[in-house]
Coordinates of C-alpha atoms and ligand atoms in Angstrom, one line a residue:
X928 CA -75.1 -119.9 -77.6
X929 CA -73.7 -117.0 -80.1
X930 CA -70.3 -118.3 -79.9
X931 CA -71.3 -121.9 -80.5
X932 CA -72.9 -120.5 -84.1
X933 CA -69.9 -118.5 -84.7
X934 CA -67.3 -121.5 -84.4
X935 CA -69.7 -124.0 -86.2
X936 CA -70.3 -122.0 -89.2
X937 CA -66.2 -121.1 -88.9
X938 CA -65.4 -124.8 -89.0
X939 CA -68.2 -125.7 -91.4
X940 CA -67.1 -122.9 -94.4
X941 CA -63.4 -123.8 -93.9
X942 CA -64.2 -127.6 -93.9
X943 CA -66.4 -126.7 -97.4
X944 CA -63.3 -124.6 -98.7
X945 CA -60.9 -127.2 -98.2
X946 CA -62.6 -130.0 -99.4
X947 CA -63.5 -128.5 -102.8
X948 CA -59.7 -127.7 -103.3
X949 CA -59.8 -131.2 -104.2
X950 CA -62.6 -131.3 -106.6
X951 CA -61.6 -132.4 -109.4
X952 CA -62.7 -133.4 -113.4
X953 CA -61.3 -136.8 -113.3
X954 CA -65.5 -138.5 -112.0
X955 CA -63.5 -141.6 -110.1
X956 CA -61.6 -139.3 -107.7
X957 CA -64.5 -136.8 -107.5
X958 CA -67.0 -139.2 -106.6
X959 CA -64.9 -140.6 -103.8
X960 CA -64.1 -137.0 -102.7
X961 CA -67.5 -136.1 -102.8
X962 CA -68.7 -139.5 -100.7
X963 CA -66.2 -138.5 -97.9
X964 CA -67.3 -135.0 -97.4
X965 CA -71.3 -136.3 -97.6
X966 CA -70.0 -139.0 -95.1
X967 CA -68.6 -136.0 -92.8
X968 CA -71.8 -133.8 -93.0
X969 CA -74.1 -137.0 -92.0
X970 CA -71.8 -138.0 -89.3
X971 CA -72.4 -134.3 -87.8
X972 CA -75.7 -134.9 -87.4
X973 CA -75.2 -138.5 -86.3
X974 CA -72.7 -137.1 -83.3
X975 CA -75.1 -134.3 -83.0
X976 CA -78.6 -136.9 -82.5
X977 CA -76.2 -139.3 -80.2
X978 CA -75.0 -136.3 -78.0
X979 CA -78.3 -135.3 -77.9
X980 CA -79.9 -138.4 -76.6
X981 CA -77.6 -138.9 -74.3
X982 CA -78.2 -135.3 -73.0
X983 CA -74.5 -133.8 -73.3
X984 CA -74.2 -130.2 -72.4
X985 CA -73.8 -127.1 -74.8
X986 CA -69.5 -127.0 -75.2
X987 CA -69.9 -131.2 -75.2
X988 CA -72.0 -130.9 -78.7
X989 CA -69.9 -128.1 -80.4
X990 CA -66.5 -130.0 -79.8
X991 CA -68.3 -133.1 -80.7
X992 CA -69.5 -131.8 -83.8
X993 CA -66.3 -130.5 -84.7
X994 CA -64.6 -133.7 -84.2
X995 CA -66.9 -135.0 -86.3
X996 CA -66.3 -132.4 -88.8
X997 CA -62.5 -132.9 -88.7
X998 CA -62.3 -136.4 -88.4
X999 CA -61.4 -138.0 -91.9
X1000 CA -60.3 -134.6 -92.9
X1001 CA -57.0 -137.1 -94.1
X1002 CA -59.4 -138.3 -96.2
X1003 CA -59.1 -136.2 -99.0
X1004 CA -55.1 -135.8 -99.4
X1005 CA -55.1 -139.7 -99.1
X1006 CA -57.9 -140.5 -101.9
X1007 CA -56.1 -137.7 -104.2
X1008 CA -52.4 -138.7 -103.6
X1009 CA -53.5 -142.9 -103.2
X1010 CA -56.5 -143.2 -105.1
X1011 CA -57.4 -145.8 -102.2
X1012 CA -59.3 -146.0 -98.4
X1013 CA -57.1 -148.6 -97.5
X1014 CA -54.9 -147.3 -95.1
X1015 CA -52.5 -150.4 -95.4
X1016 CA -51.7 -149.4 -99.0
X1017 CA -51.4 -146.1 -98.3
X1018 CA -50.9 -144.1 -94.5
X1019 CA -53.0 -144.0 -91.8
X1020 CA -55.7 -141.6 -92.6
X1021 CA -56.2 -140.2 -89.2
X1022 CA -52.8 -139.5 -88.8
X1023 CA -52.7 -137.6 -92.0
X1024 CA -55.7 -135.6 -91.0
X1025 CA -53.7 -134.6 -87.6
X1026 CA -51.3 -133.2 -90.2
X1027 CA -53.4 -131.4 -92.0
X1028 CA -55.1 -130.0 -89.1
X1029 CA -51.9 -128.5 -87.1
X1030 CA -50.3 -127.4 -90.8
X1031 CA -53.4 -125.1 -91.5
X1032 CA -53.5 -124.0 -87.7
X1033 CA -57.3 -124.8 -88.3
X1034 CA -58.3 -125.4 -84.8
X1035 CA -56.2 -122.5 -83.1
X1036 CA -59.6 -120.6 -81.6
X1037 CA -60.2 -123.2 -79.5
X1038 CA -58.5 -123.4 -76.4
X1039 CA -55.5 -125.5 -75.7
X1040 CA -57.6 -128.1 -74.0
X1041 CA -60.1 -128.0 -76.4
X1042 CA -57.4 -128.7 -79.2
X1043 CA -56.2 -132.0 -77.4
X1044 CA -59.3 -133.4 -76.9
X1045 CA -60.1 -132.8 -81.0
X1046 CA -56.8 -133.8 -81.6
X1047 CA -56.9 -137.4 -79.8
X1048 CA -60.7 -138.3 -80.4
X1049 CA -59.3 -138.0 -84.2
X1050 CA -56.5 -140.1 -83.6
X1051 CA -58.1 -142.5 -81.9
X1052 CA -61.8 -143.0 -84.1
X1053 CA -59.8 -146.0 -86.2
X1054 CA -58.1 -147.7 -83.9
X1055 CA -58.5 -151.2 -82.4
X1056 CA -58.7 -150.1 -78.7
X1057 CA -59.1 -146.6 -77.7
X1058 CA -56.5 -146.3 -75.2
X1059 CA -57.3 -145.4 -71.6
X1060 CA -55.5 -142.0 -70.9
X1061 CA -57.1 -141.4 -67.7
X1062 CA -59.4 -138.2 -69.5
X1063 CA -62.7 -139.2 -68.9
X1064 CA -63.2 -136.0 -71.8
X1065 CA -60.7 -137.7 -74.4
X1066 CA -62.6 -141.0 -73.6
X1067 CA -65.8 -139.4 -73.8
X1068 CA -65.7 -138.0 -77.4
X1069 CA -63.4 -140.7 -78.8
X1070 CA -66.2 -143.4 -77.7
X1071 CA -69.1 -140.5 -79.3
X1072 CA -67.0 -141.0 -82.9
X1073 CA -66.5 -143.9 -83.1
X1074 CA -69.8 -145.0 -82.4
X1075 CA -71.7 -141.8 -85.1
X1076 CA -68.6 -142.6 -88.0
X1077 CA -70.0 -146.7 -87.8
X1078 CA -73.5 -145.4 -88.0
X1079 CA -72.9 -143.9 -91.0
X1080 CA -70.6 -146.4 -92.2
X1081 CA -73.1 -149.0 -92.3
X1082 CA -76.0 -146.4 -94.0
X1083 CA -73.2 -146.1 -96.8
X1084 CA -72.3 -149.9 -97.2
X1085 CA -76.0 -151.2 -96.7
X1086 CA -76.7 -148.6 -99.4
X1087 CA -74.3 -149.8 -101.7
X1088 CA -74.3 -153.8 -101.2
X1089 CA -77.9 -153.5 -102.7
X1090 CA -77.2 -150.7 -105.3
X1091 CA -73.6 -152.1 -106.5
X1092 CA -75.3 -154.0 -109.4
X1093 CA -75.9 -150.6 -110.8
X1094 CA -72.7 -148.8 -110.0
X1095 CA -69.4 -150.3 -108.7
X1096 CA -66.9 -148.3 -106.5
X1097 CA -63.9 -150.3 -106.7
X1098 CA -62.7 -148.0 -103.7
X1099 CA -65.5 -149.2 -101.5
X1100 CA -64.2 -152.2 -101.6
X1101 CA -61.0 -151.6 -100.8
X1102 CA -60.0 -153.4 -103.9
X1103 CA -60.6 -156.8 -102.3
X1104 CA -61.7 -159.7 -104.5
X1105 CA -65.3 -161.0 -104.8
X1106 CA -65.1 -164.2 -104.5
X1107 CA -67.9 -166.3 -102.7
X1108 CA -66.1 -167.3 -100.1
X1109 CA -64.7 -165.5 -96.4
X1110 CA -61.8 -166.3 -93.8
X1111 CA -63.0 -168.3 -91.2
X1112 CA -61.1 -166.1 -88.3
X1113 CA -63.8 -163.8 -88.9
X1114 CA -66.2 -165.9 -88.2
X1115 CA -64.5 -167.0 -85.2
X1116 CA -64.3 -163.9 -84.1
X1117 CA -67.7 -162.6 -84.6
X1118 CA -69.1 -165.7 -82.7
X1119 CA -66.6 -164.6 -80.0
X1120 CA -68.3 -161.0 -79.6
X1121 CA -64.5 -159.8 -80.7
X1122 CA -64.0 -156.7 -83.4
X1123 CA -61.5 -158.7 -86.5
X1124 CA -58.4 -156.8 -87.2
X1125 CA -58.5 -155.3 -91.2
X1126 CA -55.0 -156.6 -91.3
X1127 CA -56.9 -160.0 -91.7
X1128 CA -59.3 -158.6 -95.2
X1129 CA -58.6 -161.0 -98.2
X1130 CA -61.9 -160.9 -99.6
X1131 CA -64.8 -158.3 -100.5
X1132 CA -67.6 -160.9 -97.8
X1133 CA -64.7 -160.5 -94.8
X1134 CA -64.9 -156.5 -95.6
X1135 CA -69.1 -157.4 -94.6
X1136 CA -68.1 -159.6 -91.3
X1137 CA -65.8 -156.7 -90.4
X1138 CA -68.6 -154.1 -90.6
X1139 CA -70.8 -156.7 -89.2
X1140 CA -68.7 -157.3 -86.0
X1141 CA -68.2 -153.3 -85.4
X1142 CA -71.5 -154.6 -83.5
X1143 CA -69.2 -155.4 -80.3
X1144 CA -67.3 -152.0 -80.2
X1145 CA -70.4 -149.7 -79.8
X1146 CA -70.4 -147.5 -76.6
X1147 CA -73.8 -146.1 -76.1
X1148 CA -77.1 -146.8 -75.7
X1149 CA -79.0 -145.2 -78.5
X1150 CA -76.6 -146.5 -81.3
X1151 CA -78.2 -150.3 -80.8
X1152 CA -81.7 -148.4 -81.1
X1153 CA -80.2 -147.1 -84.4
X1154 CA -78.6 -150.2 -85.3
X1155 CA -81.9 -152.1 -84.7
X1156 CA -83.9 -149.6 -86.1
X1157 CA -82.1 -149.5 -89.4
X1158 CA -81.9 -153.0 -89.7
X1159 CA -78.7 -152.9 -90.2
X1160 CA -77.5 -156.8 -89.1
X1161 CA -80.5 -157.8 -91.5
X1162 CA -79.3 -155.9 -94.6
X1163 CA -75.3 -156.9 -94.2
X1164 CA -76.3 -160.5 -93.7
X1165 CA -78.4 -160.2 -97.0
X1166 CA -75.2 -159.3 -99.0
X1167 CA -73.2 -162.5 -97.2
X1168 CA -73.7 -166.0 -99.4
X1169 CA -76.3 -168.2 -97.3
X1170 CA -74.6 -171.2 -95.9
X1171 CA -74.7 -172.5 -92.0
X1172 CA -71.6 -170.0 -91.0
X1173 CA -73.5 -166.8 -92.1
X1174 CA -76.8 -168.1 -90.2
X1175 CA -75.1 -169.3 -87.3
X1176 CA -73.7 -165.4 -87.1
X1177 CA -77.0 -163.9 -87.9
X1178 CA -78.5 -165.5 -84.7
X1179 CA -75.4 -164.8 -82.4
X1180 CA -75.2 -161.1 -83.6
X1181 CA -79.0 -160.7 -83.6
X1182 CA -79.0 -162.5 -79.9
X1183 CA -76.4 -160.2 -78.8
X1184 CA -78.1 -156.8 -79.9
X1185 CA -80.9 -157.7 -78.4
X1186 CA -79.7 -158.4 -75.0
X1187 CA -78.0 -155.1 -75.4
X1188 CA -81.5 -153.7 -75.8
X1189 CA -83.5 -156.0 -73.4
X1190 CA -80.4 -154.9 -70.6
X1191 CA -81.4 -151.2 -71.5
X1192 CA -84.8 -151.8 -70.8
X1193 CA -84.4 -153.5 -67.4
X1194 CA -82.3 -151.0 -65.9
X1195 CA -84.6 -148.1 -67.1
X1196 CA -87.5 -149.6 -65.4
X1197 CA -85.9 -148.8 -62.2
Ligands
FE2_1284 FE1 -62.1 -142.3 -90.6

């Protein structure tokens, strides 16, 4: 239990070090520096409550927690040499963060095995499909990132879409244009139960029926408590024009969730 301190405190002061080697005076970049390394630190405790409720052992936390530490460590280099999110525009972030991680030599007190499993969950928290490599470990903590980094996604989007009156973040948006309208493959898709592909964003209400549809690509139990909990499905909807498309998706994403839940429930009971 002493070593687990040790290597999260490590981890944590070196994560704190290298992300304010980016602060900066210029408020545009430092806001967005500062939302990413908030955005890490709540996605600790996200991994940490998930891994927790789902009853994962001592060494499953602490590599889980580091992953979570490390995982949009590309983050920073990207907002400061881009000034965008959007990995299209600039590189994939993830793979920049592997980068950054095996130039600093961060990770080299874990062991060998430890490293790969970091170094793949990383690589694979914004992809499509995470591929099946056969390690039920890679598999394991690439499923537990993904689902803790959309939890917090949607706490930092369902923040903003009812505080962006007050403040815009242009790099929130990816840039996209706000127009009242949305691409109708993202419709399709969400009334499919399929996750779109970003290559599809045109405008700011597809970014929402992205988020929206990251609904279909949750692994664990607990996240649709959280997800139900938070109301998150009410409060993207609420940002989303009202016409017969957007309700027809409320109700199919709403049904979905909870038959998710109401599955949950019946095989408990047993
Ligand atoms: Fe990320």
């Amino acid at each position: 239990m002493m070593e687990y301190n040790v290597d999260t405190d490590f981890f944590h002061s070196w994560f704190r070090n290298y992300v304010e080697s980016f602060y900066t005076e210029d408020p545009k970049i430092q806001q967005n520096i500062r939302l990413k390394e908030e955005h890490t630190l709540r996605v600790c405790k996200e991994i940490l409550r998930l891994g927790k409720a789902l009853k994962l052992n001592g060494n499953a936390l602490r590599l889980a927690e580091i992953i979570a530490l490390f995982h949009d460590i590309g983050r920073f280099e990207q907002f400061t040499t881009y000034g965008t999110f959007d990995d299209r525009m600039s590189e994939n972030h993830a793979t920049l963060g592997l980068k950054v991680l095996k130039a600093t030599n961060v990770l080299s007190r874990l062991t060998k095995m430890e490293q790969t499993i970091v170094y793949n969950a990383i690589e694979y928290h914004n992809v499509r499909r995470v591929p099946d490599n056969g390690d039920e470990l890679i598999e394991l903590h690439s499923k537990l990132i993904r689902d803790a980094d959309k939890l917090d996604i949607w706490y930092v989007v369902t923040n903003y879409y009812t505080e962006r009156h007050r403040q815009r973040n242009p790099a929130l948006e990816l840039e996209l244009p706000d127009t009242s309208d949305y691409s109708l493959c993202f419709v399709d898709d969400l009334l499919n139960d399929r996750v779109s592909n970003s290559y599809d964003l045109k405008s700011f209400n597809d970014m929402k029926l992205l988020q929206l549809g990251w609904i279909f690509d949750i692994n664990f139990t607990p996240t649709f408590f959280y997800i139900q909990e938070r109301r998150i499905i009410e409060k993207i909807i609420t940002a989303l024009p009202d016409t017969e498309d957007i309700r027809k998706i409320q109700n199919h994403v709403t049904d979905y969730l909870e038959k998710r839940i109401s599955n949950i429930r019946k095989a408990t009971r047993f």
